[in-house]
Amino acid sequence: MPWPDHLFLVGCGNMAGQMLARWLACGLDPARVTVLRPSGRAVADGVAVVTGYPDALPAGTTVLLGMKPYQVAEVATALAPLCDADTRIISILAGTTLAELRARFVGIRDIVRAMPNLPVGIGEGVIALHADAPTAGEARSAVEALMTPLGLAEWIPDEALFNQVTALSGCGPAFLFRFIDALARAGEAIGIPADQAARMALATVQGSAAMAARADADPATLADHVASPGGMTRQGLNVLDADDRLLELLIDTLTAARDRGEAMARGE
Ligand SMILES: NC(=O)C1=CN([C@@H]2O[C@H](COP(=O)(O)OP(=O)(O)OC[C@H]3O[C@@H](n4cnc5c(N)ncnc54)[C@H](OP(=O)(O)O)[C@@H]3O)[C@@H](O)[C@H]2O)C=CC1
Ligand SMILES: O=C(O)[C@@H]1CCC=N1
């Protein structure tokens, strides 16, 4: 596995923390990692944690921007002077365009936008990637190799779609967690004891997702395999399908998330 010579994480909270946990589990040497986080909280055995910027970054450093998007100006002011032409930057900042990153990290050739999601921590995430023309092919390959142990890595050639894919896969786990919770609560509402409904909802979603991932048939066809003609499932599907109720709900959900990304890109 071609790990970066050095990895410098700016912020290591919910998201970057999951990425790092997976990289370490896959063999990244913790001595190659420095984490900057204001709290100074320990991250993992052997990983250096700092609360301020070092005087210099080691040669061959890959920087992961993992703080909140609104902090990019403050971070870039401190970080950009430490970067040299060979520093690689990976940004997971939602709604932060490459144009903005290029304006803040002038002179850096290799900048990649990455949009991971939380299941990267167990190697079952999705990571959308986008790079523009100046970023070297070698850097793209290196970043892709770094993302591969995290799950499904997909290049998005058109950055204009980045907020859309963020809505689908970056935010998606939250929508799925909400669905699992709602399925359990719906079970409880029709009389199943709460703890049993929670266990059964989670196992149903887990088993269905795993089966869909392995099946030759697409998910829409699999739904028909569950539904016996004139049976119970069809009656339930009729509720979800009436006026495309579920589809419309999800389109509204993704649209709201996408719109927020566009507003963030405008600095709102
Ligand atoms: N959560 C998710 O599912 C996803 C998040 N993202 C992106 O990841 C980024 C982080 O989100 P998330 O992990 O949820 O947020 P968290 O709040 O969990 O983590 C933020 C991190 O930034 C650190 N931090 C705070 N202030 C500064 C500062 N001034 N300079 C440097 N670091 C700072 C925090 O330090 P400390 O640990 O000391 O508090 C913390 O480690 C965001 O840009 C978001 O858009 C992208 C995809 C999915
Ligand atoms: O909520 C957010 O803004 C980030 C982007 C994707 C998931 N979390």
Short mmCIF file of C-alpha atoms and ligand atoms in Angstrom, two decimals:
data_model
loop_
_atom_site.label_atom_id
_atom_site.label_comp_id
_atom_site.label_asym_id
_atom_site.label_seq_id
_atom_site.Cartn_x
_atom_site.Cartn_y
_atom_site.Cartn_z
CA MET A 1 0.00 0.00 0.00
CA PRO A 2 1.61 3.28 -1.09
CA TRP A 3 1.05 5.42 1.99
CA PRO A 4 2.07 9.08 1.85
CA ASP A 5 5.50 9.83 3.31
CA HIS A 6 3.70 11.97 5.87
CA LEU A 7 0.05 12.69 6.56
CA PHE A 8 -0.94 15.94 8.27
CA LEU A 9 -4.57 16.05 9.37
CA VAL A 10 -6.06 19.44 10.12
CA GLY A 11 -8.97 18.43 12.32
CA CYS A 12 -9.74 14.87 13.28
CA GLY A 13 -13.35 14.74 14.39
CA ASN A 14 -16.21 12.47 13.33
CA MET A 15 -15.20 12.22 9.68
CA ALA A 16 -11.41 12.50 9.46
CA GLY A 17 -11.25 10.35 12.60
CA GLN A 18 -13.05 7.52 10.78
CA MET A 19 -10.72 7.84 7.78
CA LEU A 20 -7.63 7.74 9.98
CA ALA A 21 -8.94 4.80 12.01
CA ARG A 22 -9.37 2.78 8.83
CA TRP A 23 -5.96 3.74 7.45
CA LEU A 24 -4.31 2.71 10.69
CA ALA A 25 -6.25 -0.57 10.71
CA CYS A 26 -5.00 -1.19 7.16
CA GLY A 27 -1.36 -0.72 8.13
CA LEU A 28 -0.54 2.99 7.98
CA ASP A 29 2.39 3.57 10.29
CA PRO A 30 1.15 5.98 13.01
CA ALA A 31 4.63 7.56 13.09
CA ARG A 32 3.85 9.00 9.64
CA VAL A 33 0.80 10.88 10.94
CA THR A 34 0.42 14.24 12.66
CA VAL A 35 -2.99 15.50 13.73
CA LEU A 36 -3.71 19.12 14.50
CA ARG A 37 -6.72 19.60 16.74
CA PRO A 38 -7.33 22.48 19.13
CA SER A 39 -8.45 20.17 21.97
CA GLY A 40 -5.17 18.23 21.81
CA ARG A 41 -7.16 15.05 22.50
CA ALA A 42 -5.21 11.86 21.78
CA VAL A 43 -6.16 10.08 18.57
CA ALA A 44 -4.43 6.68 18.50
CA ASP A 45 -1.26 5.09 19.80
CA GLY A 46 1.78 6.55 18.09
CA VAL A 47 -0.04 9.36 16.30
CA ALA A 48 1.40 12.79 17.13
CA VAL A 49 -1.24 15.33 18.14
CA VAL A 50 -0.44 19.04 18.07
CA THR A 51 -2.55 22.04 18.98
CA GLY A 52 -0.69 24.52 16.79
CA TYR A 53 1.08 24.55 13.45
CA PRO A 54 4.64 23.21 13.21
CA ASP A 55 7.45 25.40 11.84
CA ALA A 56 7.59 23.24 8.71
CA LEU A 57 5.90 20.23 7.12
CA PRO A 58 8.08 17.20 6.32
CA ALA A 59 8.89 16.67 2.65
CA GLY A 60 6.25 14.68 0.80
CA THR A 61 3.43 15.65 3.13
CA THR A 62 -0.17 15.01 2.19
CA VAL A 63 -2.49 17.37 4.06
CA LEU A 64 -6.06 16.34 4.83
CA LEU A 65 -8.31 19.32 5.53
CA GLY A 66 -10.80 17.81 7.99
CA MET A 67 -12.00 20.79 10.00
CA LYS A 68 -15.29 22.64 9.40
CA PRO A 69 -15.71 24.37 6.04
CA TYR A 70 -16.09 27.85 7.58
CA GLN A 71 -12.61 27.50 9.10
CA VAL A 72 -10.83 27.26 5.75
CA ALA A 73 -9.72 30.92 5.65
CA GLU A 74 -8.17 30.80 9.11
CA VAL A 75 -6.54 27.43 8.46
CA ALA A 76 -5.16 28.43 5.05
CA THR A 77 -3.60 31.59 6.46
CA ALA A 78 -1.53 29.48 8.86
CA LEU A 79 -1.01 26.44 6.67
CA ALA A 80 -0.28 27.78 3.18
CA PRO A 81 3.11 29.27 4.12
CA LEU A 82 4.19 25.81 5.38
CA CYS A 83 3.39 24.09 2.07
CA ASP A 84 5.83 23.71 -0.79
CA ALA A 85 5.22 22.82 -4.42
CA ASP A 86 5.19 19.10 -3.58
CA THR A 87 2.69 19.26 -0.75
CA ARG A 88 -0.55 17.50 -1.66
CA ILE A 89 -3.84 18.73 -0.30
CA ILE A 90 -6.99 16.66 0.09
CA SER A 91 -10.07 18.58 1.17
CA ILE A 92 -13.15 16.92 2.63
CA LEU A 93 -14.77 20.30 3.29
CA ALA A 94 -18.39 20.22 2.13
CA GLY A 95 -19.39 23.02 -0.22
CA THR A 96 -15.83 24.33 -0.60
CA THR A 97 -14.90 24.59 -4.28
CA LEU A 98 -11.53 23.88 -5.86
CA ALA A 99 -11.47 27.49 -7.02
CA GLU A 100 -11.66 28.61 -3.41
CA LEU A 101 -8.99 26.13 -2.34
CA ARG A 102 -6.72 27.22 -5.19
CA ALA A 103 -7.19 30.85 -4.20
CA ARG A 104 -6.21 30.03 -0.62
CA PHE A 105 -3.33 27.66 -1.40
CA VAL A 106 -1.56 29.53 -4.18
CA GLY A 107 1.39 27.66 -5.67
CA ILE A 108 0.14 24.19 -4.70
CA ARG A 109 -0.26 22.01 -7.78
CA ASP A 110 -1.98 18.95 -6.36
CA ILE A 111 -5.33 19.61 -4.71
CA VAL A 112 -8.08 16.97 -4.62
CA ARG A 113 -11.59 17.35 -3.30
CA ALA A 114 -12.79 14.21 -1.57
CA MET A 115 -16.22 13.58 -0.11
CA PRO A 116 -16.19 10.54 2.17
CA ASN A 117 -18.98 9.21 4.31
CA LEU A 118 -18.90 7.78 7.82
CA PRO A 119 -18.83 4.04 6.93
CA VAL A 120 -15.27 4.56 5.62
CA GLY A 121 -14.33 3.69 9.20
CA ILE A 122 -15.25 0.06 8.46
CA GLY A 123 -13.98 0.13 4.88
CA GLU A 124 -17.51 0.29 3.49
CA GLY A 125 -17.77 3.97 2.75
CA VAL A 126 -18.17 5.93 -0.45
CA ILE A 127 -15.62 8.55 -1.43
CA ALA A 128 -16.33 10.96 -4.27
CA LEU A 129 -13.19 12.51 -5.76
CA HIS A 130 -12.61 15.49 -7.99
CA ALA A 131 -9.44 17.11 -9.25
CA ASP A 132 -8.84 19.85 -11.81
CA ALA A 133 -6.30 20.11 -14.65
CA PRO A 134 -3.20 21.24 -12.71
CA THR A 135 -3.30 18.23 -10.36
CA ALA A 136 -0.78 15.69 -11.64
CA GLY A 137 -1.85 12.20 -12.68
CA GLU A 138 0.56 10.75 -10.13
CA ALA A 139 -1.16 12.69 -7.35
CA ARG A 140 -4.60 11.55 -8.50
CA SER A 141 -3.42 7.94 -8.45
CA ALA A 142 -1.86 8.35 -5.01
CA VAL A 143 -5.04 9.86 -3.58
CA GLU A 144 -7.18 7.16 -5.16
CA ALA A 145 -4.90 4.49 -3.68
CA LEU A 146 -5.24 6.14 -0.27
CA MET A 147 -9.04 6.12 -0.58
CA THR A 148 -9.39 2.56 -1.84
CA PRO A 149 -9.16 0.89 1.61
CA LEU A 150 -12.02 3.15 2.72
CA GLY A 151 -14.62 1.80 0.31
CA LEU A 152 -15.98 2.70 -3.11
CA ALA A 153 -13.97 5.58 -4.61
CA GLU A 154 -15.67 7.34 -7.53
CA TRP A 155 -14.19 10.18 -9.60
CA ILE A 156 -16.64 12.96 -10.40
CA PRO A 157 -15.34 14.66 -13.54
CA ASP A 158 -17.75 17.61 -13.29
CA GLU A 159 -17.27 19.56 -10.07
CA ALA A 160 -20.72 21.09 -10.58
CA LEU A 161 -22.10 17.70 -9.47
CA PHE A 162 -20.11 17.61 -6.26
CA ASN A 163 -22.88 18.99 -4.06
CA GLN A 164 -25.27 16.44 -5.58
CA VAL A 165 -23.02 13.50 -4.79
CA THR A 166 -22.36 14.94 -1.34
CA ALA A 167 -26.13 14.96 -0.77
CA LEU A 168 -26.41 11.33 -1.90
CA SER A 169 -23.40 9.58 -0.39
CA GLY A 170 -21.84 12.08 2.03
CA CYS A 171 -25.10 12.88 3.80
CA GLY A 172 -26.68 9.54 2.86
CA PRO A 173 -25.71 7.63 6.01
CA ALA A 174 -27.71 10.12 8.08
CA PHE A 175 -30.76 9.53 5.91
CA LEU A 176 -30.32 5.76 6.21
CA PHE A 177 -29.80 5.95 9.98
CA ARG A 178 -33.01 7.96 10.16
CA PHE A 179 -34.78 5.34 8.04
CA ILE A 180 -33.66 2.53 10.35
CA ASP A 181 -34.89 4.50 13.33
CA ALA A 182 -38.21 5.24 11.62
CA LEU A 183 -38.70 1.60 10.62
CA ALA A 184 -38.17 0.58 14.24
CA ARG A 185 -40.52 3.25 15.55
CA ALA A 186 -43.14 2.29 12.98
CA GLY A 187 -42.87 -1.29 14.17
CA GLU A 188 -43.32 -0.11 17.72
CA ALA A 189 -46.31 2.02 16.65
CA ILE A 190 -48.10 -1.10 15.36
CA GLY A 191 -47.44 -3.01 18.56
CA ILE A 192 -43.97 -4.60 18.48
CA PRO A 193 -41.96 -4.10 21.72
CA ALA A 194 -39.50 -1.21 21.17
CA ASP A 195 -36.25 -3.09 21.76
CA GLN A 196 -37.30 -5.97 19.55
CA ALA A 197 -38.47 -3.60 16.79
CA ALA A 198 -35.10 -1.81 16.92
CA ARG A 199 -33.15 -5.07 16.58
CA MET A 200 -35.36 -6.34 13.78
CA ALA A 201 -35.32 -3.06 11.83
CA LEU A 202 -31.53 -2.88 11.93
CA ALA A 203 -31.07 -6.52 10.94
CA THR A 204 -33.60 -6.16 8.12
CA VAL A 205 -31.79 -3.16 6.66
CA GLN A 206 -28.39 -4.80 7.12
CA GLY A 207 -29.46 -8.04 5.46
CA SER A 208 -31.28 -6.29 2.63
CA ALA A 209 -28.34 -3.99 1.84
CA ALA A 210 -25.90 -6.91 1.90
CA MET A 211 -28.18 -8.94 -0.35
CA ALA A 212 -28.71 -6.06 -2.78
CA ALA A 213 -24.94 -5.61 -2.99
CA ARG A 214 -24.46 -9.25 -4.03
CA ALA A 215 -27.57 -9.80 -6.16
CA ASP A 216 -27.66 -9.80 -9.95
CA ALA A 217 -31.08 -8.16 -9.84
CA ASP A 218 -31.43 -4.44 -9.17
CA PRO A 219 -33.12 -3.24 -5.94
CA ALA A 220 -36.41 -2.44 -7.68
CA THR A 221 -36.60 -6.03 -8.95
CA LEU A 222 -35.64 -7.40 -5.55
CA ALA A 223 -38.59 -5.52 -4.04
CA ASP A 224 -40.85 -7.40 -6.45
CA HIS A 225 -39.27 -10.68 -5.29
CA VAL A 226 -40.51 -9.91 -1.77
CA ALA A 227 -44.00 -8.92 -2.87
CA SER A 228 -46.31 -11.85 -3.51
CA PRO A 229 -49.17 -10.92 -5.84
CA GLY A 230 -52.12 -9.94 -3.69
CA GLY A 231 -50.03 -10.28 -0.55
CA MET A 232 -48.94 -8.10 2.33
CA THR A 233 -45.81 -6.49 0.85
CA ARG A 234 -47.66 -5.18 -2.20
CA GLN A 235 -50.11 -3.39 0.05
CA GLY A 236 -47.18 -1.77 1.85
CA LEU A 237 -45.35 -0.89 -1.37
CA ASN A 238 -48.53 0.71 -2.66
CA VAL A 239 -48.29 3.20 0.20
CA LEU A 240 -44.63 4.03 -0.54
CA ASP A 241 -45.28 4.21 -4.28
CA ALA A 242 -48.51 6.23 -4.28
CA ASP A 243 -47.75 9.47 -6.15
CA ASP A 244 -44.07 8.43 -5.94
CA ARG A 245 -44.28 9.35 -2.25
CA LEU A 246 -40.95 7.86 -1.17
CA LEU A 247 -39.17 8.99 -4.33
CA GLU A 248 -40.48 12.53 -4.00
CA LEU A 249 -39.50 12.61 -0.33
CA LEU A 250 -35.96 11.57 -1.20
CA ILE A 251 -35.70 14.02 -4.08
CA ASP A 252 -36.77 16.80 -1.68
CA THR A 253 -34.25 15.53 0.88
CA LEU A 254 -31.30 15.44 -1.52
CA THR A 255 -32.31 18.76 -3.05
CA ALA A 256 -32.33 20.46 0.36
CA ALA A 257 -28.89 19.06 1.16
CA ARG A 258 -27.54 20.03 -2.26
CA ASP A 259 -28.92 23.55 -1.95
CA ARG A 260 -27.19 23.95 1.40
CA GLY A 261 -23.89 22.95 -0.24
CA GLU A 262 -24.41 25.61 -2.88
CA ALA A 263 -25.21 28.20 -0.21
CA MET A 264 -22.06 27.21 1.71
CA ALA A 265 -20.04 27.66 -1.49
CA ARG A 266 -21.40 31.22 -1.64
CA GLY A 267 -20.18 31.75 1.91
CA GLU A 268 -23.67 31.72 3.46
N1 LIG B 1 -19.48 14.11 9.37
C1 LIG B 1 -19.60 13.61 8.15
O1 LIG B 1 -20.31 12.60 7.94
C2 LIG B 1 -18.88 14.24 7.00
C3 LIG B 1 -18.16 15.41 7.16
N2 LIG B 1 -17.49 15.95 6.10
C4 LIG B 1 -16.68 17.15 6.29
O2 LIG B 1 -15.74 16.87 7.29
C5 LIG B 1 -15.39 18.06 7.97
C6 LIG B 1 -15.42 17.81 9.47
O3 LIG B 1 -16.71 17.41 9.85
P1 LIG B 1 -16.91 16.54 11.16
O4 LIG B 1 -15.80 15.58 11.29
O5 LIG B 1 -18.30 16.08 11.11
O6 LIG B 1 -16.74 17.68 12.29
P2 LIG B 1 -16.20 17.53 13.79
O7 LIG B 1 -16.75 18.71 14.52
O8 LIG B 1 -16.47 16.18 14.32
O9 LIG B 1 -14.62 17.70 13.64
C7 LIG B 1 -14.03 18.95 13.40
C8 LIG B 1 -12.56 18.84 13.70
O10 LIG B 1 -11.95 20.11 13.43
C9 LIG B 1 -11.14 20.45 14.53
N3 LIG B 1 -11.02 21.91 14.62
C10 LIG B 1 -11.84 22.77 15.27
N4 LIG B 1 -11.40 24.04 15.12
C11 LIG B 1 -10.28 23.96 14.35
C12 LIG B 1 -9.37 24.91 13.87
N5 LIG B 1 -9.54 26.23 14.11
N6 LIG B 1 -8.33 24.50 13.13
C13 LIG B 1 -8.16 23.19 12.86
N7 LIG B 1 -9.00 22.21 13.30
C14 LIG B 1 -10.04 22.61 14.02
C15 LIG B 1 -11.79 19.83 15.73
O11 LIG B 1 -10.84 19.71 16.77
P3 LIG B 1 -11.11 18.93 18.15
O12 LIG B 1 -11.11 17.49 17.75
O13 LIG B 1 -9.97 19.32 18.98
O14 LIG B 1 -12.44 19.40 18.63
C16 LIG B 1 -12.24 18.50 15.15
O15 LIG B 1 -11.20 17.56 15.18
C17 LIG B 1 -16.35 19.13 7.51
O16 LIG B 1 -15.66 19.99 6.63
C18 LIG B 1 -17.44 18.37 6.78
O17 LIG B 1 -17.96 19.10 5.69
C19 LIG B 1 -17.47 15.36 4.87
C20 LIG B 1 -18.16 14.21 4.67
C21 LIG B 1 -18.96 13.59 5.69
O1 LIG B 2 -23.44 17.82 6.96
C1 LIG B 2 -22.44 18.18 6.30
O2 LIG B 2 -22.33 19.34 5.90
C2 LIG B 2 -21.39 17.17 5.96
C3 LIG B 2 -21.31 16.94 4.50
C4 LIG B 2 -21.64 15.51 4.27
C5 LIG B 2 -21.92 15.00 5.60
N1 LIG B 2 -21.73 15.90 6.52
#
